[in-house]
Amino acid sequence: QVQLVESGGGLVKPGGSLRLSCVASGFTFSDYYMSWIRQAPGKGLEWVSYITSSGSHTNYADSVKGRFTISRDNTKNSLYLQMNSLRAEDTAVYYCATYSEVQSSFDYWGQGTLVTVSS
Amino acid sequence: QSALTQPASVSGSPGQSITISCTGTSSDVGSYNLVSWYQQHPGKAPQLMIYEDTKRPSGVSNRFSGSKSGNTASLTISGLQAEDAADYYCCSYAGSNTWVFGGGTKLTVL
């Protein structure tokens, strides 16, 4: 079955950096677009970034553009999110999710990893 | 990239039907047949319930249905069950490889 397991979250000071990872199994990772989606405590979902199956194209929400970088390693079935210049408002659970081009939706989600930005 | 507008909460009794609305703009909901809906139970990851405005993934109950008119999409749950109590989020493709979610709706089954 499809599994997405995020890691790398934790407590970081404002202005600091963190790298999130998401390891995939149970499907052909290299066939799928992938995204990061976050949820601040008690708040709604916010799309953060996406990457095509080959990694050749990426895009970001305006709120993180220039600070976050999405990447992937298809040989390791892994997705990454490098987060720099972190702000308090980046505090959230970060989910990785597959994006199905066939269904045009985020069809599988990991359990998420919590990032807390605080001094 | 403004969030789509959903009611904060809706409620219904077991067996009844409820509808959750999701209002966007002509740049997102109104431009593409690419609205999806997600169910999220407390402490859990979201789960896809509806895609491409009206389609149900395999394994999702046919009590869940989606529709759209203009810039507003809707999720209807018929024959409400206790297990349907959750938060529901709509999401729309917004062009240029960006997506926008709604603020979420808390469904209470009375």
mmCIF file of N, CA and C in Angstrom, chain B:
data_model
loop_
_atom_site.group_PDB
_atom_site.id
_atom_site.type_symbol
_atom_site.label_atom_id
_atom_site.label_comp_id
_atom_site.label_asym_id
_atom_site.label_seq_id
_atom_site.Cartn_x
_atom_site.Cartn_y
_atom_site.Cartn_z
ATOM 1 N N GLN B 1 -3.431 34.597 -4.356
ATOM 2 C CA GLN B 1 -3.659 33.284 -3.758
ATOM 3 C C GLN B 1 -4.493 33.395 -2.496
ATOM 4 N N SER B 2 -5.689 33.994 -2.578
ATOM 5 C CA SER B 2 -6.582 34.083 -1.430
ATOM 6 C C SER B 2 -7.310 32.763 -1.238
ATOM 7 N N ALA B 3 -7.507 32.384 0.031
ATOM 8 C CA ALA B 3 -8.167 31.120 0.336
ATOM 9 C C ALA B 3 -9.601 31.129 -0.183
ATOM 10 N N LEU B 4 -10.073 29.959 -0.547
ATOM 11 C CA LEU B 4 -11.476 29.800 -0.920
ATOM 12 C C LEU B 4 -12.333 29.943 0.336
ATOM 13 N N THR B 5 -13.580 30.360 0.166
ATOM 14 C CA THR B 5 -14.447 30.644 1.306
ATOM 15 C C THR B 5 -15.389 29.475 1.587
ATOM 16 N N GLN B 6 -15.286 28.953 2.796
ATOM 17 C CA GLN B 6 -16.178 27.888 3.263
ATOM 18 C C GLN B 6 -16.842 28.337 4.560
ATOM 19 N N PRO B 7 -18.044 27.814 4.864
ATOM 20 C CA PRO B 7 -18.630 28.113 6.178
ATOM 21 C C PRO B 7 -17.774 27.453 7.255
ATOM 22 N N ALA B 8 -17.679 28.119 8.393
ATOM 23 C CA ALA B 8 -16.836 27.587 9.472
ATOM 24 C C ALA B 8 -17.374 26.272 10.014
ATOM 25 N N SER B 9 -18.685 26.149 10.040
ATOM 26 C CA SER B 9 -19.279 24.940 10.601
ATOM 27 C C SER B 9 -20.634 24.649 9.978
ATOM 28 N N VAL B 10 -20.972 23.387 9.935
ATOM 29 C CA VAL B 10 -22.304 22.920 9.559
ATOM 30 C C VAL B 10 -22.641 21.755 10.483
ATOM 31 N N SER B 11 -23.917 21.484 10.606
ATOM 32 C CA SER B 11 -24.323 20.352 11.446
ATOM 33 C C SER B 11 -25.562 19.692 10.870
ATOM 34 N N GLY B 12 -25.782 18.459 11.249
ATOM 35 C CA GLY B 12 -26.947 17.714 10.816
ATOM 36 C C GLY B 12 -27.140 16.496 11.688
ATOM 37 N N SER B 13 -28.332 15.956 11.651
ATOM 38 C CA SER B 13 -28.642 14.764 12.431
ATOM 39 C C SER B 13 -28.382 13.515 11.606
ATOM 40 N N PRO B 14 -28.155 12.392 12.259
ATOM 41 C CA PRO B 14 -27.958 11.140 11.514
ATOM 42 C C PRO B 14 -29.093 10.897 10.534
ATOM 43 N N GLY B 15 -28.716 10.504 9.317
ATOM 44 C CA GLY B 15 -29.698 10.221 8.284
ATOM 45 C C GLY B 15 -30.038 11.413 7.404
ATOM 46 N N GLN B 16 -29.764 12.619 7.887
ATOM 47 C CA GLN B 16 -30.041 13.813 7.098
ATOM 48 C C GLN B 16 -28.955 14.047 6.059
ATOM 49 N N SER B 17 -29.187 15.061 5.212
ATOM 50 C CA SER B 17 -28.189 15.484 4.230
ATOM 51 C C SER B 17 -27.695 16.882 4.586
ATOM 52 N N ILE B 18 -26.431 17.127 4.302
ATOM 53 C CA ILE B 18 -25.884 18.476 4.489
ATOM 54 C C ILE B 18 -25.090 18.839 3.244
ATOM 55 N N THR B 19 -24.932 20.143 3.043
ATOM 56 C CA THR B 19 -24.143 20.642 1.919
ATOM 57 C C THR B 19 -23.161 21.682 2.423
ATOM 58 N N ILE B 20 -21.914 21.553 1.985
ATOM 59 C CA ILE B 20 -20.864 22.509 2.333
ATOM 60 C C ILE B 20 -20.491 23.259 1.057
ATOM 61 N N SER B 21 -20.518 24.575 1.121
ATOM 62 C CA SER B 21 -20.186 25.376 -0.044
ATOM 63 C C SER B 21 -18.720 25.808 -0.022
ATOM 64 N N CYS B 22 -18.223 26.147 -1.180
ATOM 65 C CA CYS B 22 -16.821 26.553 -1.357
ATOM 66 C C CYS B 22 -16.796 27.593 -2.468
ATOM 67 N N THR B 23 -16.589 28.838 -2.085
ATOM 68 C CA THR B 23 -16.671 29.925 -3.062
ATOM 69 C C THR B 23 -15.297 30.470 -3.395
ATOM 70 N N GLY B 24 -15.018 30.510 -4.680
ATOM 71 C CA GLY B 24 -13.750 31.059 -5.142
ATOM 72 C C GLY B 24 -13.994 32.199 -6.098
ATOM 73 N N THR B 25 -13.179 32.261 -7.118
ATOM 74 C CA THR B 25 -13.274 33.339 -8.102
ATOM 75 C C THR B 25 -13.231 32.769 -9.511
ATOM 76 N N SER B 26 -13.338 33.646 -10.480
ATOM 77 C CA SER B 26 -13.249 33.223 -11.879
ATOM 78 C C SER B 26 -11.829 32.830 -12.265
ATOM 79 N N SER B 27 -10.881 33.047 -11.357
ATOM 80 C CA SER B 27 -9.487 32.662 -11.617
ATOM 81 C C SER B 27 -9.157 31.267 -11.096
ATOM 82 N N ASP B 28 -10.018 30.728 -10.260
ATOM 83 C CA ASP B 28 -9.734 29.387 -9.742
ATOM 84 C C ASP B 28 -10.940 28.465 -9.940
ATOM 85 N N VAL B 29 -11.877 28.470 -8.994
ATOM 86 C CA VAL B 29 -13.023 27.552 -9.080
ATOM 87 C C VAL B 29 -13.763 27.702 -10.402
ATOM 88 N N GLY B 30 -13.962 28.928 -10.827
ATOM 89 C CA GLY B 30 -14.748 29.178 -12.022
ATOM 90 C C GLY B 30 -14.033 28.906 -13.332
ATOM 91 N N SER B 31 -12.714 28.726 -13.273
ATOM 92 C CA SER B 31 -11.941 28.564 -14.509
ATOM 93 C C SER B 31 -11.630 27.111 -14.862
ATOM 94 N N TYR B 32 -11.634 26.270 -13.858
ATOM 95 C CA TYR B 32 -11.197 24.883 -14.084
ATOM 96 C C TYR B 32 -12.166 23.906 -13.417
ATOM 97 N N ASN B 33 -12.317 22.742 -14.028
ATOM 98 C CA ASN B 33 -13.108 21.677 -13.405
ATOM 99 C C ASN B 33 -12.188 20.843 -12.531
ATOM 100 N N LEU B 34 -11.534 21.514 -11.576
ATOM 101 C CA LEU B 34 -10.483 20.879 -10.793
ATOM 102 C C LEU B 34 -10.626 21.180 -9.302
ATOM 103 N N VAL B 35 -11.848 21.111 -8.830
ATOM 104 C CA VAL B 35 -12.073 21.235 -7.395
ATOM 105 C C VAL B 35 -12.052 19.847 -6.770
ATOM 106 N N SER B 36 -11.340 19.731 -5.667
ATOM 107 C CA SER B 36 -11.305 18.487 -4.909
ATOM 108 C C SER B 36 -11.703 18.767 -3.467
ATOM 109 N N TRP B 37 -12.147 17.721 -2.807
ATOM 110 C CA TRP B 37 -12.594 17.829 -1.417
ATOM 111 C C TRP B 37 -11.860 16.796 -0.557
ATOM 112 N N TYR B 38 -11.512 17.209 0.659
ATOM 113 C CA TYR B 38 -10.756 16.363 1.577
ATOM 114 C C TYR B 38 -11.448 16.323 2.928
ATOM 115 N N GLN B 39 -11.433 15.128 3.512
ATOM 116 C CA GLN B 39 -11.964 14.916 4.860
ATOM 117 C C GLN B 39 -10.789 14.755 5.801
ATOM 118 N N GLN B 40 -10.850 15.416 6.958
ATOM 119 C CA GLN B 40 -9.779 15.282 7.934
ATOM 120 C C GLN B 40 -10.346 15.064 9.324
ATOM 121 N N HIS B 41 -10.065 13.910 9.885
ATOM 122 C CA HIS B 41 -10.428 13.648 11.270
ATOM 123 C C HIS B 41 -9.330 14.192 12.172
ATOM 124 N N PRO B 42 -9.661 14.529 13.440
ATOM 125 C CA PRO B 42 -8.673 15.136 14.341
ATOM 126 C C PRO B 42 -7.399 14.318 14.449
ATOM 127 N N GLY B 43 -6.266 14.985 14.281
ATOM 128 C CA GLY B 43 -4.972 14.336 14.411
ATOM 129 C C GLY B 43 -4.588 13.437 13.254
ATOM 130 N N LYS B 44 -5.400 13.426 12.213
ATOM 131 C CA LYS B 44 -5.133 12.551 11.064
ATOM 132 C C LYS B 44 -4.812 13.364 9.821
ATOM 133 N N ALA B 45 -4.249 12.684 8.831
ATOM 134 C CA ALA B 45 -3.988 13.324 7.551
ATOM 135 C C ALA B 45 -5.289 13.451 6.751
ATOM 136 N N PRO B 46 -5.371 14.452 5.901
ATOM 137 C CA PRO B 46 -6.551 14.578 5.031
ATOM 138 C C PRO B 46 -6.682 13.377 4.097
ATOM 139 N N GLN B 47 -7.929 13.117 3.693
ATOM 140 C CA GLN B 47 -8.235 12.029 2.768
ATOM 141 C C GLN B 47 -9.078 12.568 1.631
ATOM 142 N N LEU B 48 -8.709 12.206 0.407
ATOM 143 C CA LEU B 48 -9.433 12.664 -0.777
ATOM 144 C C LEU B 48 -10.828 12.041 -0.832
ATOM 145 N N MET B 49 -11.850 12.900 -1.038
ATOM 146 C CA MET B 49 -13.227 12.427 -1.105
ATOM 147 C C MET B 49 -13.873 12.664 -2.476
ATOM 148 N N ILE B 50 -13.508 13.768 -3.116
ATOM 149 C CA ILE B 50 -14.055 14.144 -4.424
ATOM 150 C C ILE B 50 -12.933 14.783 -5.235
ATOM 151 N N TYR B 51 -12.869 14.477 -6.525
ATOM 152 C CA TYR B 51 -11.908 15.149 -7.391
ATOM 153 C C TYR B 51 -12.597 15.594 -8.680
ATOM 154 N N GLU B 52 -11.965 16.524 -9.374
ATOM 155 C CA GLU B 52 -12.504 17.074 -10.632
ATOM 156 C C GLU B 52 -13.986 17.422 -10.479
ATOM 157 N N ASP B 53 -14.278 18.171 -9.463
ATOM 158 C CA ASP B 53 -15.602 18.729 -9.131
ATOM 159 C C ASP B 53 -16.613 17.697 -8.638
ATOM 160 N N THR B 54 -16.721 16.573 -9.357
ATOM 161 C CA THR B 54 -17.858 15.675 -9.103
ATOM 162 C C THR B 54 -17.505 14.203 -8.979
ATOM 163 N N LYS B 55 -16.262 13.832 -9.159
ATOM 164 C CA LYS B 55 -15.899 12.414 -9.244
ATOM 165 C C LYS B 55 -15.458 11.860 -7.892
ATOM 166 N N ARG B 56 -15.830 10.615 -7.650
ATOM 167 C CA ARG B 56 -15.503 9.963 -6.399
ATOM 168 C C ARG B 56 -14.406 8.941 -6.607
ATOM 169 N N PRO B 57 -13.337 8.997 -5.771
ATOM 170 C CA PRO B 57 -12.309 7.936 -5.882
ATOM 171 C C PRO B 57 -12.900 6.597 -5.462
ATOM 172 N N SER B 58 -12.296 5.525 -5.950
ATOM 173 C CA SER B 58 -12.755 4.210 -5.520
ATOM 174 C C SER B 58 -12.574 4.080 -4.018
ATOM 175 N N GLY B 59 -13.560 3.490 -3.384
ATOM 176 C CA GLY B 59 -13.500 3.300 -1.940
ATOM 177 C C GLY B 59 -14.234 4.365 -1.144
ATOM 178 N N VAL B 60 -14.573 5.464 -1.772
ATOM 179 C CA VAL B 60 -15.330 6.520 -1.078
ATOM 180 C C VAL B 60 -16.822 6.253 -1.246
ATOM 181 N N SER B 61 -17.538 6.373 -0.156
ATOM 182 C CA SER B 61 -18.973 6.086 -0.150
ATOM 183 C C SER B 61 -19.724 6.968 -1.140
ATOM 184 N N ASN B 62 -20.750 6.382 -1.787
ATOM 185 C CA ASN B 62 -21.564 7.170 -2.727
ATOM 186 C C ASN B 62 -22.505 8.122 -1.999
ATOM 187 N N ARG B 63 -22.413 8.195 -0.677
ATOM 188 C CA ARG B 63 -23.144 9.218 0.077
ATOM 189 C C ARG B 63 -22.491 10.597 -0.101
ATOM 190 N N PHE B 64 -21.282 10.594 -0.606
ATOM 191 C CA PHE B 64 -20.549 11.842 -0.840
ATOM 192 C C PHE B 64 -20.677 12.213 -2.321
ATOM 193 N N SER B 65 -21.073 13.445 -2.580
ATOM 194 C CA SER B 65 -21.182 13.897 -3.967
ATOM 195 C C SER B 65 -20.742 15.355 -4.068
ATOM 196 N N GLY B 66 -20.242 15.704 -5.245
ATOM 197 C CA GLY B 66 -19.778 17.068 -5.483
ATOM 198 C C GLY B 66 -20.507 17.692 -6.655
ATOM 199 N N SER B 67 -20.598 19.003 -6.613
ATOM 200 C CA SER B 67 -21.218 19.744 -7.715
ATOM 201 C C SER B 67 -20.555 21.118 -7.799
ATOM 202 N N LYS B 68 -20.866 21.825 -8.869
ATOM 203 C CA LYS B 68 -20.304 23.168 -9.032
ATOM 204 C C LYS B 68 -21.204 24.009 -9.911
ATOM 205 N N SER B 69 -21.303 25.281 -9.552
ATOM 206 C CA SER B 69 -22.021 26.249 -10.367
ATOM 207 C C SER B 69 -21.260 27.558 -10.308
ATOM 208 N N GLY B 70 -20.765 27.981 -11.448
ATOM 209 C CA GLY B 70 -19.991 29.209 -11.501
ATOM 210 C C GLY B 70 -18.752 29.142 -10.637
ATOM 211 N N ASN B 71 -18.638 30.080 -9.709
ATOM 212 C CA ASN B 71 -17.455 30.148 -8.841
ATOM 213 C C ASN B 71 -17.647 29.430 -7.511
ATOM 214 N N THR B 72 -18.750 28.683 -7.375
ATOM 215 C CA THR B 72 -19.029 27.992 -6.119
ATOM 216 C C THR B 72 -19.172 26.487 -6.333
ATOM 217 N N ALA B 73 -18.359 25.750 -5.579
ATOM 218 C CA ALA B 73 -18.452 24.282 -5.565
ATOM 219 C C ALA B 73 -19.146 23.866 -4.277
ATOM 220 N N SER B 74 -19.710 22.674 -4.299
ATOM 221 C CA SER B 74 -20.421 22.176 -3.118
ATOM 222 C C SER B 74 -20.139 20.695 -2.907
ATOM 223 N N LEU B 75 -20.088 20.321 -1.652
ATOM 224 C CA LEU B 75 -19.980 18.925 -1.239
ATOM 225 C C LEU B 75 -21.254 18.580 -0.486
ATOM 226 N N THR B 76 -21.929 17.527 -0.914
ATOM 227 C CA THR B 76 -23.130 17.065 -0.237
ATOM 228 C C THR B 76 -22.886 15.690 0.350
ATOM 229 N N ILE B 77 -23.245 15.546 1.606
ATOM 230 C CA ILE B 77 -23.176 14.247 2.270
ATOM 231 C C ILE B 77 -24.598 13.848 2.620
ATOM 232 N N SER B 78 -25.044 12.719 2.076
ATOM 233 C CA SER B 78 -26.396 12.256 2.355
ATOM 234 C C SER B 78 -26.355 11.114 3.372
ATOM 235 N N GLY B 79 -27.475 10.874 4.032
ATOM 236 C CA GLY B 79 -27.518 9.788 5.018
ATOM 237 C C GLY B 79 -26.426 9.932 6.061
ATOM 238 N N LEU B 80 -26.343 11.107 6.662
ATOM 239 C CA LEU B 80 -25.272 11.397 7.618
ATOM 240 C C LEU B 80 -25.064 10.279 8.628
ATOM 241 N N GLN B 81 -23.797 9.986 8.877
ATOM 242 C CA GLN B 81 -23.430 8.998 9.886
ATOM 243 C C GLN B 81 -22.465 9.647 10.870
ATOM 244 N N ALA B 82 -22.405 9.081 12.073
ATOM 245 C CA ALA B 82 -21.537 9.637 13.106
ATOM 246 C C ALA B 82 -20.098 9.757 12.631
ATOM 247 N N GLU B 83 -19.656 8.794 11.840
ATOM 248 C CA GLU B 83 -18.261 8.777 11.368
ATOM 249 C C GLU B 83 -17.957 9.888 10.367
ATOM 250 N N ASP B 84 -18.984 10.568 9.881
ATOM 251 C CA ASP B 84 -18.762 11.671 8.937
ATOM 252 C C ASP B 84 -18.315 12.944 9.657
ATOM 253 N N ALA B 85 -18.452 12.973 10.972
ATOM 254 C CA ALA B 85 -18.022 14.147 11.732
ATOM 255 C C ALA B 85 -16.522 14.348 11.545
ATOM 256 N N ALA B 86 -16.138 15.503 10.995
ATOM 257 C CA ALA B 86 -14.744 15.765 10.625
ATOM 258 C C ALA B 86 -14.660 17.190 10.087
ATOM 259 N N ASP B 87 -13.455 17.589 9.738
ATOM 260 C CA ASP B 87 -13.260 18.841 9.013
ATOM 261 C C ASP B 87 -13.186 18.527 7.526
ATOM 262 N N TYR B 88 -13.770 19.399 6.727
ATOM 263 C CA TYR B 88 -13.778 19.213 5.271
ATOM 264 C C TYR B 88 -13.157 20.435 4.608
ATOM 265 N N TYR B 89 -12.289 20.168 3.637
ATOM 266 C CA TYR B 89 -11.594 21.237 2.920
ATOM 267 C C TYR B 89 -11.809 21.083 1.424
ATOM 268 N N CYS B 90 -12.099 22.191 0.762
ATOM 269 C CA CYS B 90 -12.103 22.190 -0.688
ATOM 270 C C CYS B 90 -10.747 22.712 -1.172
ATOM 271 N N CYS B 91 -10.441 22.390 -2.388
ATOM 272 C CA CYS B 91 -9.174 22.821 -2.993
ATOM 273 C C CYS B 91 -9.424 23.024 -4.479
ATOM 274 N N SER B 92 -8.864 24.060 -5.035
ATOM 275 C CA SER B 92 -9.005 24.310 -6.471
ATOM 276 C C SER B 92 -7.653 24.595 -7.102
ATOM 277 N N TYR B 93 -7.478 24.102 -8.316
ATOM 278 C CA TYR B 93 -6.336 24.539 -9.110
ATOM 279 C C TYR B 93 -6.557 26.019 -9.421
ATOM 280 N N ALA B 94 -5.480 26.810 -9.342
ATOM 281 C CA ALA B 94 -5.615 28.262 -9.509
ATOM 282 C C ALA B 94 -4.778 28.783 -10.664
ATOM 283 N N GLY B 95 -4.323 27.862 -11.519
ATOM 284 C CA GLY B 95 -3.539 28.272 -12.663
ATOM 285 C C GLY B 95 -2.054 28.393 -12.348
ATOM 286 N N SER B 96 -1.236 28.352 -13.384
ATOM 287 C CA SER B 96 0.219 28.518 -13.249
ATOM 288 C C SER B 96 0.819 27.606 -12.195
ATOM 289 N N ASN B 97 0.306 26.379 -12.158
ATOM 290 C CA ASN B 97 0.829 25.375 -11.210
ATOM 291 C C ASN B 97 0.776 25.851 -9.767
ATOM 292 N N THR B 98 -0.354 26.411 -9.388
ATOM 293 C CA THR B 98 -0.620 26.760 -7.987
ATOM 294 C C THR B 98 -1.996 26.216 -7.601
ATOM 295 N N TRP B 99 -2.167 25.961 -6.338
ATOM 296 C CA TRP B 99 -3.425 25.449 -5.803
ATOM 297 C C TRP B 99 -3.831 26.281 -4.592
ATOM 298 N N VAL B 100 -5.130 26.359 -4.351
ATOM 299 C CA VAL B 100 -5.624 27.111 -3.208
ATOM 300 C C VAL B 100 -6.661 26.266 -2.473
ATOM 301 N N PHE B 101 -6.563 26.260 -1.141
ATOM 302 C CA PHE B 101 -7.506 25.529 -0.304
ATOM 303 C C PHE B 101 -8.528 26.487 0.302
ATOM 304 N N GLY B 102 -9.641 25.916 0.725
ATOM 305 C CA GLY B 102 -10.610 26.655 1.520
ATOM 306 C C GLY B 102 -10.181 26.651 2.979
ATOM 307 N N GLY B 103 -10.868 27.484 3.775
ATOM 308 C CA GLY B 103 -10.522 27.604 5.179
ATOM 309 C C GLY B 103 -10.964 26.431 6.034
ATOM 310 N N GLY B 104 -11.784 25.556 5.457
ATOM 311 C CA GLY B 104 -12.230 24.379 6.196
ATOM 312 C C GLY B 104 -13.586 24.554 6.842
ATOM 313 N N THR B 105 -14.340 23.463 6.919
ATOM 314 C CA THR B 105 -15.661 23.446 7.548
ATOM 315 C C THR B 105 -15.727 22.291 8.529
ATOM 316 N N LYS B 106 -16.110 22.602 9.748
ATOM 317 C CA LYS B 106 -16.261 21.562 10.769
ATOM 318 C C LYS B 106 -17.682 21.018 10.710
ATOM 319 N N LEU B 107 -17.794 19.724 10.421
ATOM 320 C CA LEU B 107 -19.099 19.070 10.385
ATOM 321 C C LEU B 107 -19.373 18.379 11.711
ATOM 322 N N THR B 108 -20.483 18.761 12.323
ATOM 323 C CA THR B 108 -20.933 18.124 13.561
ATOM 324 C C THR B 108 -22.159 17.273 13.260
ATOM 325 N N VAL B 109 -22.116 16.027 13.670
ATOM 326 C CA VAL B 109 -23.285 15.146 13.545
ATOM 327 C C VAL B 109 -23.967 15.102 14.906
ATOM 328 N N LEU B 110 -25.149 15.656 14.952
ATOM 329 C CA LEU B 110 -25.854 15.865 16.227
ATOM 330 C C LEU B 110 -26.323 14.566 16.869
#
